[in-house]
mmCIF file with all atom_site columns, C-alpha atoms and ligand atoms in Angstrom:
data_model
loop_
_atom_site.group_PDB
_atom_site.id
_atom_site.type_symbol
_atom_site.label_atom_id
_atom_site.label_alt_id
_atom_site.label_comp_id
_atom_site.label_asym_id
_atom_site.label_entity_id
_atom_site.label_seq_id
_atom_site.pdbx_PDB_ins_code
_atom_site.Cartn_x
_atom_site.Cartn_y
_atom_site.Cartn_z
_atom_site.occupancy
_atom_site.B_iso_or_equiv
_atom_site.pdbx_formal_charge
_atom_site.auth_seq_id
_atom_site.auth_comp_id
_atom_site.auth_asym_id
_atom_site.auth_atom_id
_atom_site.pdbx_PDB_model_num
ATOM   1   C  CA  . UNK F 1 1   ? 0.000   0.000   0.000  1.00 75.00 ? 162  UNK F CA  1
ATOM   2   C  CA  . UNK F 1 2   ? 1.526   3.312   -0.935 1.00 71.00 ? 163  UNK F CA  1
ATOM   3   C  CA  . UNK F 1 3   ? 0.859   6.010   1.792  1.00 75.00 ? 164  UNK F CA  1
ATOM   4   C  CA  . UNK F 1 4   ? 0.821   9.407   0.838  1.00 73.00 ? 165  UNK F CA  1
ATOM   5   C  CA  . UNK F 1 5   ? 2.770   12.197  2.488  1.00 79.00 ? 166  UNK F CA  1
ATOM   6   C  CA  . UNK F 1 6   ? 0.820   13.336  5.502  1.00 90.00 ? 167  UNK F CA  1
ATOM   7   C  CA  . UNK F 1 7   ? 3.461   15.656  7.560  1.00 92.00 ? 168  UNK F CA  1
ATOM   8   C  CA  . UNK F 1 8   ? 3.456   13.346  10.215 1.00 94.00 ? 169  UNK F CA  1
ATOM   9   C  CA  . UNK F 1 9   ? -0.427  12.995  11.158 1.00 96.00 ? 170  UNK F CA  1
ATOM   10  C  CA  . UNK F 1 10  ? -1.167  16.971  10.667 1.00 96.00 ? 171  UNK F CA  1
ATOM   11  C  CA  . UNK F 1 11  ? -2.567  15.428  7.238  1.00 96.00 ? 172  UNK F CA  1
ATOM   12  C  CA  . UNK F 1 12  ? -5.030  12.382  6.911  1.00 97.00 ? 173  UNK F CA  1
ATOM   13  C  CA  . UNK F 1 13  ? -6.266  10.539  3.868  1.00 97.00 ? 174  UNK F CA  1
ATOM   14  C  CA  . UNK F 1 14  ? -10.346 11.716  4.633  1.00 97.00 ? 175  UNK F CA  1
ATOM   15  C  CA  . UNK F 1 15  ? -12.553 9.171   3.105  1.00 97.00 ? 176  UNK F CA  1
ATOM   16  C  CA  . UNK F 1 16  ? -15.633 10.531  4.816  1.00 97.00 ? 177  UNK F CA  1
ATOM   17  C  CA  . UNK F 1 17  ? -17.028 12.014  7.726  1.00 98.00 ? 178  UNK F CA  1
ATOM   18  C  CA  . UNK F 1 18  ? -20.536 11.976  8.769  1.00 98.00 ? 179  UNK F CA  1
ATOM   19  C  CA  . UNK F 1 19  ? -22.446 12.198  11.799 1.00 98.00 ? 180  UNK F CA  1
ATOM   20  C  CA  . UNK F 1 20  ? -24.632 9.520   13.022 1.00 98.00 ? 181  UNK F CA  1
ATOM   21  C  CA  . UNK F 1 21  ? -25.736 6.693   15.542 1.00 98.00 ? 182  UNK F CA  1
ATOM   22  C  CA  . UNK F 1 22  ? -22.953 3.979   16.462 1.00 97.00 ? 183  UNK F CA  1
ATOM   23  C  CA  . UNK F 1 23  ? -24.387 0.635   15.292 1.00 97.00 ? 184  UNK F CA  1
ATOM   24  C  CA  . UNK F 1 24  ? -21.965 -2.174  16.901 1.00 97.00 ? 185  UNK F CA  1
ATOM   25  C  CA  . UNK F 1 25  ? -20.443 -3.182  20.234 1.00 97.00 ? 186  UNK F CA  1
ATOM   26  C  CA  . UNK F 1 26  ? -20.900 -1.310  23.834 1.00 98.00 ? 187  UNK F CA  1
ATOM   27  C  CA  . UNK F 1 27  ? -21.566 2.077   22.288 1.00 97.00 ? 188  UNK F CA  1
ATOM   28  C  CA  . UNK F 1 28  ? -24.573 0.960   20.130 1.00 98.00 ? 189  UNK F CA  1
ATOM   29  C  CA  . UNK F 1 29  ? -27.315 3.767   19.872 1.00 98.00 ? 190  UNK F CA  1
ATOM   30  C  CA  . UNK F 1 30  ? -25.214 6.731   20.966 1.00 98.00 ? 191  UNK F CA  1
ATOM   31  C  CA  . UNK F 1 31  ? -24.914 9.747   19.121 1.00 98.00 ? 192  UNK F CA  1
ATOM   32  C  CA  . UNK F 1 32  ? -20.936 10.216  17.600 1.00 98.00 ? 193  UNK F CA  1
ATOM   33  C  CA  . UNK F 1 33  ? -19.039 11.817  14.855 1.00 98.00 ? 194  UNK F CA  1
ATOM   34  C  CA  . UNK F 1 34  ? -17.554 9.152   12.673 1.00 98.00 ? 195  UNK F CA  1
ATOM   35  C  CA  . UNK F 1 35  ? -13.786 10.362  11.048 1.00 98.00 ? 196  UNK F CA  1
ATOM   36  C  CA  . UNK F 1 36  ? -13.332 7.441   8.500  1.00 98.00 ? 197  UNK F CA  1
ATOM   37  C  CA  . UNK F 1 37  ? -9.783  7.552   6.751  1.00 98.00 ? 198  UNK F CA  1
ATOM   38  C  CA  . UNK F 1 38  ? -8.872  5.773   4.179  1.00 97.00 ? 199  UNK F CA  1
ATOM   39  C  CA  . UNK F 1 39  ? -6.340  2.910   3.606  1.00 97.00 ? 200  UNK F CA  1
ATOM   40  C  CA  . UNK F 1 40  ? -6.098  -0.520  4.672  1.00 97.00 ? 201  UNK F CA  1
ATOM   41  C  CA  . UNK F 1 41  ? -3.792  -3.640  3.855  1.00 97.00 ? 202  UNK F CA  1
ATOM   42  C  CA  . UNK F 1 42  ? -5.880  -6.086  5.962  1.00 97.00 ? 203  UNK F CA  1
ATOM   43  C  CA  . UNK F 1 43  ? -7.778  -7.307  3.185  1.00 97.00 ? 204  UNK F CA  1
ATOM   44  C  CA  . UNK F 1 44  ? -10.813 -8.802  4.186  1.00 97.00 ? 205  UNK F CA  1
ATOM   45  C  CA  . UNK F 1 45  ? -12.927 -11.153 2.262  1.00 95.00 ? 206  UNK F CA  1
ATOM   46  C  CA  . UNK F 1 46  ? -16.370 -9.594  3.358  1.00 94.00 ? 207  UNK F CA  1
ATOM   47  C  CA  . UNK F 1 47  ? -14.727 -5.650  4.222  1.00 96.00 ? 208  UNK F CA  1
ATOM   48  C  CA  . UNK F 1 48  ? -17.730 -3.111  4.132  1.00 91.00 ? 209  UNK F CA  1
ATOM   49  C  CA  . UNK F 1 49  ? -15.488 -0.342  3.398  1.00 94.00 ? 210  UNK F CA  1
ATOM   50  C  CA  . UNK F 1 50  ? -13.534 -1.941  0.588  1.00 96.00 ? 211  UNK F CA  1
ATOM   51  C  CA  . UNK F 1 51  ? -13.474 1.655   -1.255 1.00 97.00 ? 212  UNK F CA  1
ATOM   52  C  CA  . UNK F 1 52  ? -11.399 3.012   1.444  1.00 97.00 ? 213  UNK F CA  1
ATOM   53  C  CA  . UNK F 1 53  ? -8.237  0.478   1.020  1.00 97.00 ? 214  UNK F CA  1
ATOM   54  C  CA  . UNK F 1 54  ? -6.634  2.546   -1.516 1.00 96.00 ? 215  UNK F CA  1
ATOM   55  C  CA  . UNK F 1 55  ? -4.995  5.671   0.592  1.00 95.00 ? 216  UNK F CA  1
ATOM   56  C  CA  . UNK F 1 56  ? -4.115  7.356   -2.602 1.00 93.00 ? 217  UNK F CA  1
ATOM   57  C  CA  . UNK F 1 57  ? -7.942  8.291   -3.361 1.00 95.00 ? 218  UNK F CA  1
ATOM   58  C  CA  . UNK F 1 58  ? -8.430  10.365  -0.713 1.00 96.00 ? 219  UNK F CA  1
ATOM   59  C  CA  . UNK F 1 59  ? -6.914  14.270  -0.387 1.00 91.00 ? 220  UNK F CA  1
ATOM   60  C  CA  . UNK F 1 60  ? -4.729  14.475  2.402  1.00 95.00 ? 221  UNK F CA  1
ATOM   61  C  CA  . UNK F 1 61  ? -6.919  16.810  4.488  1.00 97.00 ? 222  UNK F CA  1
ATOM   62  C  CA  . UNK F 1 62  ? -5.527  19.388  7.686  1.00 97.00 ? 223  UNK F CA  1
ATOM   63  C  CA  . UNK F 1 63  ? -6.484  18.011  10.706 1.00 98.00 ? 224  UNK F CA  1
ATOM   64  C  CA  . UNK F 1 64  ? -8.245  21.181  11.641 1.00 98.00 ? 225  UNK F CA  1
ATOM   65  C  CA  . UNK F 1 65  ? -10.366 20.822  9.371  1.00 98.00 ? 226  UNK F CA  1
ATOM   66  C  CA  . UNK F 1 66  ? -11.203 17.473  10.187 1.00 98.00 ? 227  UNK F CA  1
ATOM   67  C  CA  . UNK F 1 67  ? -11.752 18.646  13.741 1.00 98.00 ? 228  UNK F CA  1
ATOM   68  C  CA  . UNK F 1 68  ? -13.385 22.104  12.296 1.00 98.00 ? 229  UNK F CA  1
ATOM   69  C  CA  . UNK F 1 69  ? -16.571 19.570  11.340 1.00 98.00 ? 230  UNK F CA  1
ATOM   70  C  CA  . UNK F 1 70  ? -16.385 17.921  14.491 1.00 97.00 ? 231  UNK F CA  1
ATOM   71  C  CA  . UNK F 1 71  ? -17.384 19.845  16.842 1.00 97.00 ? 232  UNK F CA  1
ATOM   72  C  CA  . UNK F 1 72  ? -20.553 21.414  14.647 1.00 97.00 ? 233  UNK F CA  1
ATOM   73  C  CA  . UNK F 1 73  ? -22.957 18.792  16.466 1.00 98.00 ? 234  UNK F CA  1
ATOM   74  C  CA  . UNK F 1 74  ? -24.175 18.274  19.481 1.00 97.00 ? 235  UNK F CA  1
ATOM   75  C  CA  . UNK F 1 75  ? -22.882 14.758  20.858 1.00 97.00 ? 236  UNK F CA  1
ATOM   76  C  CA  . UNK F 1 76  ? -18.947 15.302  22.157 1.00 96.00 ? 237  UNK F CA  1
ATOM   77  C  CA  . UNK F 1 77  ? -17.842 11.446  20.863 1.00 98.00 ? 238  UNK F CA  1
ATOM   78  C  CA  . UNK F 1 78  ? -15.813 11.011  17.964 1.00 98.00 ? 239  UNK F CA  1
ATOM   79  C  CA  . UNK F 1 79  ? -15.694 7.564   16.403 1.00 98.00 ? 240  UNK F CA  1
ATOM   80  C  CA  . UNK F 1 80  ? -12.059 7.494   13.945 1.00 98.00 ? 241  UNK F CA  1
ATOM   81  C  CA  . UNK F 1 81  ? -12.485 3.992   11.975 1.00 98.00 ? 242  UNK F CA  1
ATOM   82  C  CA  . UNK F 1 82  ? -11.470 3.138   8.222  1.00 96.00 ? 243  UNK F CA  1
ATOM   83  C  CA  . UNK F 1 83  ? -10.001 1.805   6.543  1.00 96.00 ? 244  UNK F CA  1
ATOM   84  C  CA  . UNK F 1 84  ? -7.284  1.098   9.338  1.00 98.00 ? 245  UNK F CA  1
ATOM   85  C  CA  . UNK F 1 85  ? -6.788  4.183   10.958 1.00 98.00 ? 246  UNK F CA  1
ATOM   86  C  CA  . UNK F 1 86  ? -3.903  3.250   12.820 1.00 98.00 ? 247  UNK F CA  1
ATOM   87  C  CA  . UNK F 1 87  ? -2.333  3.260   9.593  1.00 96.00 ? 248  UNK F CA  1
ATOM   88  C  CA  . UNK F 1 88  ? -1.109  6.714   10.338 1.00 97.00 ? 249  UNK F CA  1
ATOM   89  C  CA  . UNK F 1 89  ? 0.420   8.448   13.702 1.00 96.00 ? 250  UNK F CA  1
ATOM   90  C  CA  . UNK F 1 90  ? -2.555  9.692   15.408 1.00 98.00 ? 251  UNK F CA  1
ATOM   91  C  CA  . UNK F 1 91  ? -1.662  11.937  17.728 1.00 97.00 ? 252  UNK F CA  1
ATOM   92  C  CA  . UNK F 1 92  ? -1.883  15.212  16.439 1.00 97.00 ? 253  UNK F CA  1
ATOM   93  C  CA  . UNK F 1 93  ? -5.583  14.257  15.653 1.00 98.00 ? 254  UNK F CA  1
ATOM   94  C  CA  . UNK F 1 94  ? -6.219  12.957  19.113 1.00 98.00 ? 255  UNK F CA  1
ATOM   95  C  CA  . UNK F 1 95  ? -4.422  16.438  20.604 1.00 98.00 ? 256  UNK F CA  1
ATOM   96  C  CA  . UNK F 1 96  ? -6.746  18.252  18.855 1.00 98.00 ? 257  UNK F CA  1
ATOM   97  C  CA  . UNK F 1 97  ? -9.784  16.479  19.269 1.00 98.00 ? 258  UNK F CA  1
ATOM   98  C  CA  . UNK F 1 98  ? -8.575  16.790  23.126 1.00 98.00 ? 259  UNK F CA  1
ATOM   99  C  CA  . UNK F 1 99  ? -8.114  20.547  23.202 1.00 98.00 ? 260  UNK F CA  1
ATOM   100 C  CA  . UNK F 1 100 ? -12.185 20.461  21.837 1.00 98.00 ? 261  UNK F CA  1
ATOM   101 C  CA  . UNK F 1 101 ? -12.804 18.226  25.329 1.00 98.00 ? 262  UNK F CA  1
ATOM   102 C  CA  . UNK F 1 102 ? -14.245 15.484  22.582 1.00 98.00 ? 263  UNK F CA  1
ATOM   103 C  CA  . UNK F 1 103 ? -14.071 11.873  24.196 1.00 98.00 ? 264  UNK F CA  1
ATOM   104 C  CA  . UNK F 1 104 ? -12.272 9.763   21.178 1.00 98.00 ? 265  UNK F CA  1
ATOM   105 C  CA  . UNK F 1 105 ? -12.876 6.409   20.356 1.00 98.00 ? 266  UNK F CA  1
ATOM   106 C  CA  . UNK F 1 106 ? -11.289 4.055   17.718 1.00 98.00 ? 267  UNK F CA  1
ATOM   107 C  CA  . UNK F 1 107 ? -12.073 1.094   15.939 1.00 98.00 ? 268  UNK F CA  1
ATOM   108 C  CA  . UNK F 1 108 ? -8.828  -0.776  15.094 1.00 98.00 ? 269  UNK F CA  1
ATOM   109 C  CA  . UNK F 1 109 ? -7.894  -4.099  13.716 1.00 98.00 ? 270  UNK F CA  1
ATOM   110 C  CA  . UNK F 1 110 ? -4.779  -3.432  15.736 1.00 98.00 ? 271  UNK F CA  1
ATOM   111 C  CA  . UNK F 1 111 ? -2.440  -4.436  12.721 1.00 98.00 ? 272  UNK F CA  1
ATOM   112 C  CA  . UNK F 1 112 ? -0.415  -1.376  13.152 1.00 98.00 ? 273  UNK F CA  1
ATOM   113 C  CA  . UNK F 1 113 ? 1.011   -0.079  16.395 1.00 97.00 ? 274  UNK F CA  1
ATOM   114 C  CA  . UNK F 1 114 ? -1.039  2.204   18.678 1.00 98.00 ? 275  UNK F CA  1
ATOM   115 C  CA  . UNK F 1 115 ? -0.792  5.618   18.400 1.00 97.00 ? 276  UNK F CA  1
ATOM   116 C  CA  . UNK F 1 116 ? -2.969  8.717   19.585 1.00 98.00 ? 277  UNK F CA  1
ATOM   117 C  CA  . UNK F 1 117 ? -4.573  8.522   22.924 1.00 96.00 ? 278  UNK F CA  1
ATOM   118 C  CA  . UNK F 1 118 ? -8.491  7.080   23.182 1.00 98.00 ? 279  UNK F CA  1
ATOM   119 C  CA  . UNK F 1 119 ? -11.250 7.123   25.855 1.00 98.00 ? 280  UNK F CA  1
ATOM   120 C  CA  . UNK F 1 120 ? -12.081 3.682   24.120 1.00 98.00 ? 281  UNK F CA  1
ATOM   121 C  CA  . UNK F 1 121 ? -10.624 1.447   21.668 1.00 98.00 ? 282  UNK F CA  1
ATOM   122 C  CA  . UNK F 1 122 ? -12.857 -1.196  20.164 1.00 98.00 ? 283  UNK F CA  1
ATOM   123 C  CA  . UNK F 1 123 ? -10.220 -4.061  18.763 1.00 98.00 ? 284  UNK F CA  1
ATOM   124 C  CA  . UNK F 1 124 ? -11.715 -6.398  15.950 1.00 98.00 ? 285  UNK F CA  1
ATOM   125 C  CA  . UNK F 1 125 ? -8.535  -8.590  15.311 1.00 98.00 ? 286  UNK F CA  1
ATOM   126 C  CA  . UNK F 1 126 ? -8.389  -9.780  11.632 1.00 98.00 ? 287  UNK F CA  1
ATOM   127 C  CA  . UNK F 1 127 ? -6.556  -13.694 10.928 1.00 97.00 ? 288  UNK F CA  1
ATOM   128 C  CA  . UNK F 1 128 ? -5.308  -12.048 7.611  1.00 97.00 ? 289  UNK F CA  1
ATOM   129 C  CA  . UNK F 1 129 ? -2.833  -9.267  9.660  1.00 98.00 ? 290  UNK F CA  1
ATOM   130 C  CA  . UNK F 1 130 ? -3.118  -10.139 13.473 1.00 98.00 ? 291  UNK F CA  1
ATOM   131 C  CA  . UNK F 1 131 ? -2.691  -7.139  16.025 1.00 98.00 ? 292  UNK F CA  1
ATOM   132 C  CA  . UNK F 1 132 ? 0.799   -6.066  16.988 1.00 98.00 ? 293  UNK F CA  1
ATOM   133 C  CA  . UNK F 1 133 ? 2.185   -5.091  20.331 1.00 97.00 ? 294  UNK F CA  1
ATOM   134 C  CA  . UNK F 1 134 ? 0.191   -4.989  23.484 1.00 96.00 ? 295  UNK F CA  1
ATOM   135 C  CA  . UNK F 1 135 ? -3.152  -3.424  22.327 1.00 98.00 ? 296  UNK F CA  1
ATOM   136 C  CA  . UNK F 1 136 ? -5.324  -6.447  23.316 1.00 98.00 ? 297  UNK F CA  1
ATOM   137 C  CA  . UNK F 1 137 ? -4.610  -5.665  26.776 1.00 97.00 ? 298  UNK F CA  1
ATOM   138 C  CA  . UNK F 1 138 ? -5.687  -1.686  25.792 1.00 97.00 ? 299  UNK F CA  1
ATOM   139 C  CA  . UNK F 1 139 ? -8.769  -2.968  24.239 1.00 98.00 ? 300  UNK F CA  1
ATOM   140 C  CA  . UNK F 1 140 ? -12.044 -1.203  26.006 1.00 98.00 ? 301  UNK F CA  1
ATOM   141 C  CA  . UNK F 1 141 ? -14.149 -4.010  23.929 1.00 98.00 ? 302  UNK F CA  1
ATOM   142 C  CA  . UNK F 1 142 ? -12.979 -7.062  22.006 1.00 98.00 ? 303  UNK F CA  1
ATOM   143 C  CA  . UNK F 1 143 ? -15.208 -7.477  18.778 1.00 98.00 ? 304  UNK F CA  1
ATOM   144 C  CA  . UNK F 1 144 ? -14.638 -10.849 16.704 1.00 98.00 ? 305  UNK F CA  1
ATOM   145 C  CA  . UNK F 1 145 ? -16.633 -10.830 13.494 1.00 98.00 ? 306  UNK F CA  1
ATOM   146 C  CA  . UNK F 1 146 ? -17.760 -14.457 13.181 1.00 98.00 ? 307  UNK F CA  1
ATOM   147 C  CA  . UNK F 1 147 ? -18.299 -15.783 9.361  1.00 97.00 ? 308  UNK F CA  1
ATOM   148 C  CA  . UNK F 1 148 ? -17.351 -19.409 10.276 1.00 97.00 ? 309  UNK F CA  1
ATOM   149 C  CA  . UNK F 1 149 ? -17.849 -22.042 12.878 1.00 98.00 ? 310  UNK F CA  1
ATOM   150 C  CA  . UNK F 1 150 ? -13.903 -21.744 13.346 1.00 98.00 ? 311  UNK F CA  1
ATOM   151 C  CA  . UNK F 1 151 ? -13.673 -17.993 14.009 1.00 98.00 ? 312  UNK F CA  1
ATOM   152 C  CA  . UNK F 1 152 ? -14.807 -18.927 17.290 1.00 98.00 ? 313  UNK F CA  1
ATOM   153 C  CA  . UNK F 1 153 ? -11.388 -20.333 18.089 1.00 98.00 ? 314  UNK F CA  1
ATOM   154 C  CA  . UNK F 1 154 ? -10.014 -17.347 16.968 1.00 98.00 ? 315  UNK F CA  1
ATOM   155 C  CA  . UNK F 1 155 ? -12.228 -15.261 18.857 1.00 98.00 ? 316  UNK F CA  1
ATOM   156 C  CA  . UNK F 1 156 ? -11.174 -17.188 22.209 1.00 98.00 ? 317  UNK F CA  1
ATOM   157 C  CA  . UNK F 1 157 ? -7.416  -16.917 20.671 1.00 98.00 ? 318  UNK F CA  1
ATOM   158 C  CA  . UNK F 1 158 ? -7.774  -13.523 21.308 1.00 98.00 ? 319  UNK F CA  1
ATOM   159 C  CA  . UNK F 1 159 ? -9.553  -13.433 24.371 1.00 98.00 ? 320  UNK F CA  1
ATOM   160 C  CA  . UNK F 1 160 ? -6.766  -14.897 26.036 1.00 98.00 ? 321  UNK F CA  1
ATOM   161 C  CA  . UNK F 1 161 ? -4.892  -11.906 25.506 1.00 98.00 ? 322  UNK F CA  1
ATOM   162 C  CA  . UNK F 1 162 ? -7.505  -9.307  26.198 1.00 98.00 ? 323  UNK F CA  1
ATOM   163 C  CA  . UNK F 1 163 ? -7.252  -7.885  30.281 1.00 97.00 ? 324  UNK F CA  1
ATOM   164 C  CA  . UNK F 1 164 ? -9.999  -9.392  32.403 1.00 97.00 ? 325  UNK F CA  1
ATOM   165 C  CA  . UNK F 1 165 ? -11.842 -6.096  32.533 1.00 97.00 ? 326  UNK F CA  1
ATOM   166 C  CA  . UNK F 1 166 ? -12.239 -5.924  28.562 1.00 98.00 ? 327  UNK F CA  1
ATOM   167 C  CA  . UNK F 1 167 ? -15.745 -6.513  26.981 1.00 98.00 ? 328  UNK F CA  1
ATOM   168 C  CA  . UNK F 1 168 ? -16.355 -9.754  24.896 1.00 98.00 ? 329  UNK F CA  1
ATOM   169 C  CA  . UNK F 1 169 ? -18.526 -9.577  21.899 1.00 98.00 ? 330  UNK F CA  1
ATOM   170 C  CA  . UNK F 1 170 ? -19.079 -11.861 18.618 1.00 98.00 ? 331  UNK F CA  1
ATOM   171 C  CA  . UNK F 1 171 ? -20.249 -10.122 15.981 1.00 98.00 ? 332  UNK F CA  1
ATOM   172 C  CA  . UNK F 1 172 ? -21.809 -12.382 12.647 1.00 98.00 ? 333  UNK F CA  1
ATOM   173 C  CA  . UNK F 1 173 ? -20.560 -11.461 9.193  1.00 98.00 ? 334  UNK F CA  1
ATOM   174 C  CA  . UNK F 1 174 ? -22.878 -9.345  7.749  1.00 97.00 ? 335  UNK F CA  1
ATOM   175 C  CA  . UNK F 1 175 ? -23.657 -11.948 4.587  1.00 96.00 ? 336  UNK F CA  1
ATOM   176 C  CA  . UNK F 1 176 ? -23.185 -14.558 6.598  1.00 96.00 ? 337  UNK F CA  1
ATOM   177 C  CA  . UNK F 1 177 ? -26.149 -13.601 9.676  1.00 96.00 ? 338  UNK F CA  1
ATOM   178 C  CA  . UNK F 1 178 ? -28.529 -15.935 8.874  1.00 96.00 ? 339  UNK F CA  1
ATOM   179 C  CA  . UNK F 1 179 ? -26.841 -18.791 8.597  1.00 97.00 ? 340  UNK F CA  1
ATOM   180 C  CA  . UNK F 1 180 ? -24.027 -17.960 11.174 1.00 98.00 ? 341  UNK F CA  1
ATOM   181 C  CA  . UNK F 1 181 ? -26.851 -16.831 14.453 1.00 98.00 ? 342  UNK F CA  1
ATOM   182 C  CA  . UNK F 1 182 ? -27.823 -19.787 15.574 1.00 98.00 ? 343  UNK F CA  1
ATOM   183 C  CA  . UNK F 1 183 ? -24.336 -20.956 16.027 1.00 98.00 ? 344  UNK F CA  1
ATOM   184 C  CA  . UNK F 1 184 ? -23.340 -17.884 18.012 1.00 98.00 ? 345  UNK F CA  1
ATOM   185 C  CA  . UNK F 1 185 ? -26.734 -17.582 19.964 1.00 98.00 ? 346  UNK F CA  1
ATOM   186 C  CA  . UNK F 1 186 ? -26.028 -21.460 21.452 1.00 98.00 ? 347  UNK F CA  1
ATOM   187 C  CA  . UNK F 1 187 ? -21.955 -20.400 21.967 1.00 98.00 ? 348  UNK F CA  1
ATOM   188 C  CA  . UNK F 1 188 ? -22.769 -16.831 24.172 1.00 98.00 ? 349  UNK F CA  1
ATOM   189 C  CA  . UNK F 1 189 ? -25.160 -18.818 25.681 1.00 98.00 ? 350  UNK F CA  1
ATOM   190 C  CA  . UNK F 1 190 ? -22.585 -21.567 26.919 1.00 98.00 ? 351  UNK F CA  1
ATOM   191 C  CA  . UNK F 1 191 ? -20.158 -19.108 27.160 1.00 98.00 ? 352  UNK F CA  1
ATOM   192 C  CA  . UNK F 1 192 ? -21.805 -16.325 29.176 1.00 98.00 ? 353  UNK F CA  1
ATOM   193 C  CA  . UNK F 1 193 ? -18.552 -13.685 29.220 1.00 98.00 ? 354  UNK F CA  1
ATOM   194 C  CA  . UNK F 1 194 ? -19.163 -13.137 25.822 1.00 98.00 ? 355  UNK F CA  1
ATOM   195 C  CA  . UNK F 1 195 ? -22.217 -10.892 24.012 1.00 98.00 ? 356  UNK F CA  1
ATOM   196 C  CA  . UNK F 1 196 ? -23.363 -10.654 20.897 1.00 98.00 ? 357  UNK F CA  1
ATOM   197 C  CA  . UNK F 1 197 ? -23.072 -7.620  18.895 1.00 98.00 ? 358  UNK F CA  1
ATOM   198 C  CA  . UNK F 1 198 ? -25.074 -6.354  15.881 1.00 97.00 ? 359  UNK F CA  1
ATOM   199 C  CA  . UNK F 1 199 ? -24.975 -3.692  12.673 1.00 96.00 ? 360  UNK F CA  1
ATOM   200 C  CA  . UNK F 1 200 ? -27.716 -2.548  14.249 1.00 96.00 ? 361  UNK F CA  1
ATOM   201 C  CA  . UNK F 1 201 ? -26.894 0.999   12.050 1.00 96.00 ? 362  UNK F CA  1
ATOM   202 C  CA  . UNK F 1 202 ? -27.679 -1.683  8.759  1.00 95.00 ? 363  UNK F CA  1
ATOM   203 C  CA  . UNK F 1 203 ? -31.130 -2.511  10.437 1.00 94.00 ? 364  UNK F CA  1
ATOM   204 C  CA  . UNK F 1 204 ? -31.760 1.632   10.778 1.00 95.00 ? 365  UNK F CA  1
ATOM   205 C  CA  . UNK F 1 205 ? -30.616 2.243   7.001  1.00 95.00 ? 366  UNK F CA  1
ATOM   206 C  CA  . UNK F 1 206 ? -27.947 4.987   8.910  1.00 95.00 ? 367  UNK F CA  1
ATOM   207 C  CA  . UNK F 1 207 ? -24.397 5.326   7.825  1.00 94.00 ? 368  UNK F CA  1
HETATM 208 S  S1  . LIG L 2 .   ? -9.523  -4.469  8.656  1.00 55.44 ? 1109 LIG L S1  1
HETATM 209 FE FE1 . LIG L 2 .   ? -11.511 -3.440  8.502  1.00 55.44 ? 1109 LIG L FE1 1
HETATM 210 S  S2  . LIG L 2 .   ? -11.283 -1.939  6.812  1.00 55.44 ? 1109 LIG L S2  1
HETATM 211 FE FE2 . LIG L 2 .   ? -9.573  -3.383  6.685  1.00 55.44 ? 1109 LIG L FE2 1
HETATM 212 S  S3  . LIG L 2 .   ? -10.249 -4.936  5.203  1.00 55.44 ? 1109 LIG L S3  1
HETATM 213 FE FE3 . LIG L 2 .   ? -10.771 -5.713  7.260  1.00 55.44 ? 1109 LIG L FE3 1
HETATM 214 S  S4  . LIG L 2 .   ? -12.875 -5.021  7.651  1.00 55.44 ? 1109 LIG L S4  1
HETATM 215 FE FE4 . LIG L 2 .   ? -12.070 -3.809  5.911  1.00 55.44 ? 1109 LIG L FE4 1
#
């Protein structure tokens, strides 16, 4: 993946930004502004984002204007997802965003090291680029995303490196919900630390 010159973080790759309702994991049904940038080498199979893998089709974009947007509405949570937004140093972001008292959280595949500073970080480990360095034991919430009877093991793979305080959820593949529920309905209900988590922002035709 070629990554375009961003001045250290003080320019992102801006695929979109919108403001809306989170749909998945512990924050579902809160208000947030949603900073998607693009790029991503993590290439999965069933990715709902698969325009924003290619970096280079997205302006680099001042972070101040990123943040500019931000802070127009009315709920103080920022959401930065992807693509793979760890990708790129985030700290200059996350400095600003602070400076606007916004509470940040990410949603990360982990496959690049941490950086910026987060009020939550939602980790969704991928098979095809596992996470790097010590971020399962950051994680705020753990999110698998189950297509497969197997993914399970991965899902407890992962677990296993998560603190005891981080929240356990199994998401199903979006394609794949029908035939994938009853499997995880019967394995949350033997295995009670874990929850289920929905694209409940699919079911409200929102962003
Ligand atoms: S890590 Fe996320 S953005 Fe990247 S390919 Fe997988 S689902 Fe898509």
């Amino acid at each position: 993946m070629r990554i375009p010159e961003l001045n250290n973080g003080a320019l992102l790759p801006l695929a979109e930004s919108f403001y809306t309702i989170q749909g998945e994991g512990y924050n579902t049904g809160k208000a947030a502004f949603f900073i998607r940038l693009g790029g991503c080498d993590v290439g999965c199979s069933w990715c709902d984002a698969k325009e924003t893998w290619n970096p280079g089709l997205y302006p680099p974009t001042p972070i101040e204007k990123i943040v500019d947007e931000a802070v127009k509405y009315k709920a103080k949570s920022i959401v930065i997802t992807g693509g793979e937004p760890l990708t790129y140093p985030l700290d200059k972001l996350c400095n600003l965003l602070k400076k606007e008292s916004m509470q940040i959280f990410l949603e990360t595949s982990g496959s690049y090291p941490l950086s910026g500073f987060f009020d939550w970080i939602c980790l969704s480990p991928k098979k095809r680029k596992p996470p790097v360095g010590n971020i399962h034991h950051l994680a705020s919430e753990l999110k698998v995303i189950i297509e497969k009877e197997e993914d399970l093991f991965w899902a407890e793979e992962n677990r296993a490196k998560a603190a005891e305080s981080t929240l356990l959820y199994l998401q199903p593949e979006w394609s794949r919900r029908v035939e994938i529920m009853p499997l995880i309905v019967e394995y949350v209900k033997n295995n009670p630390a874990w929850s289920i988590s929905l694209q409940t922002h699919k079911y409200m035709n929102i962003p």
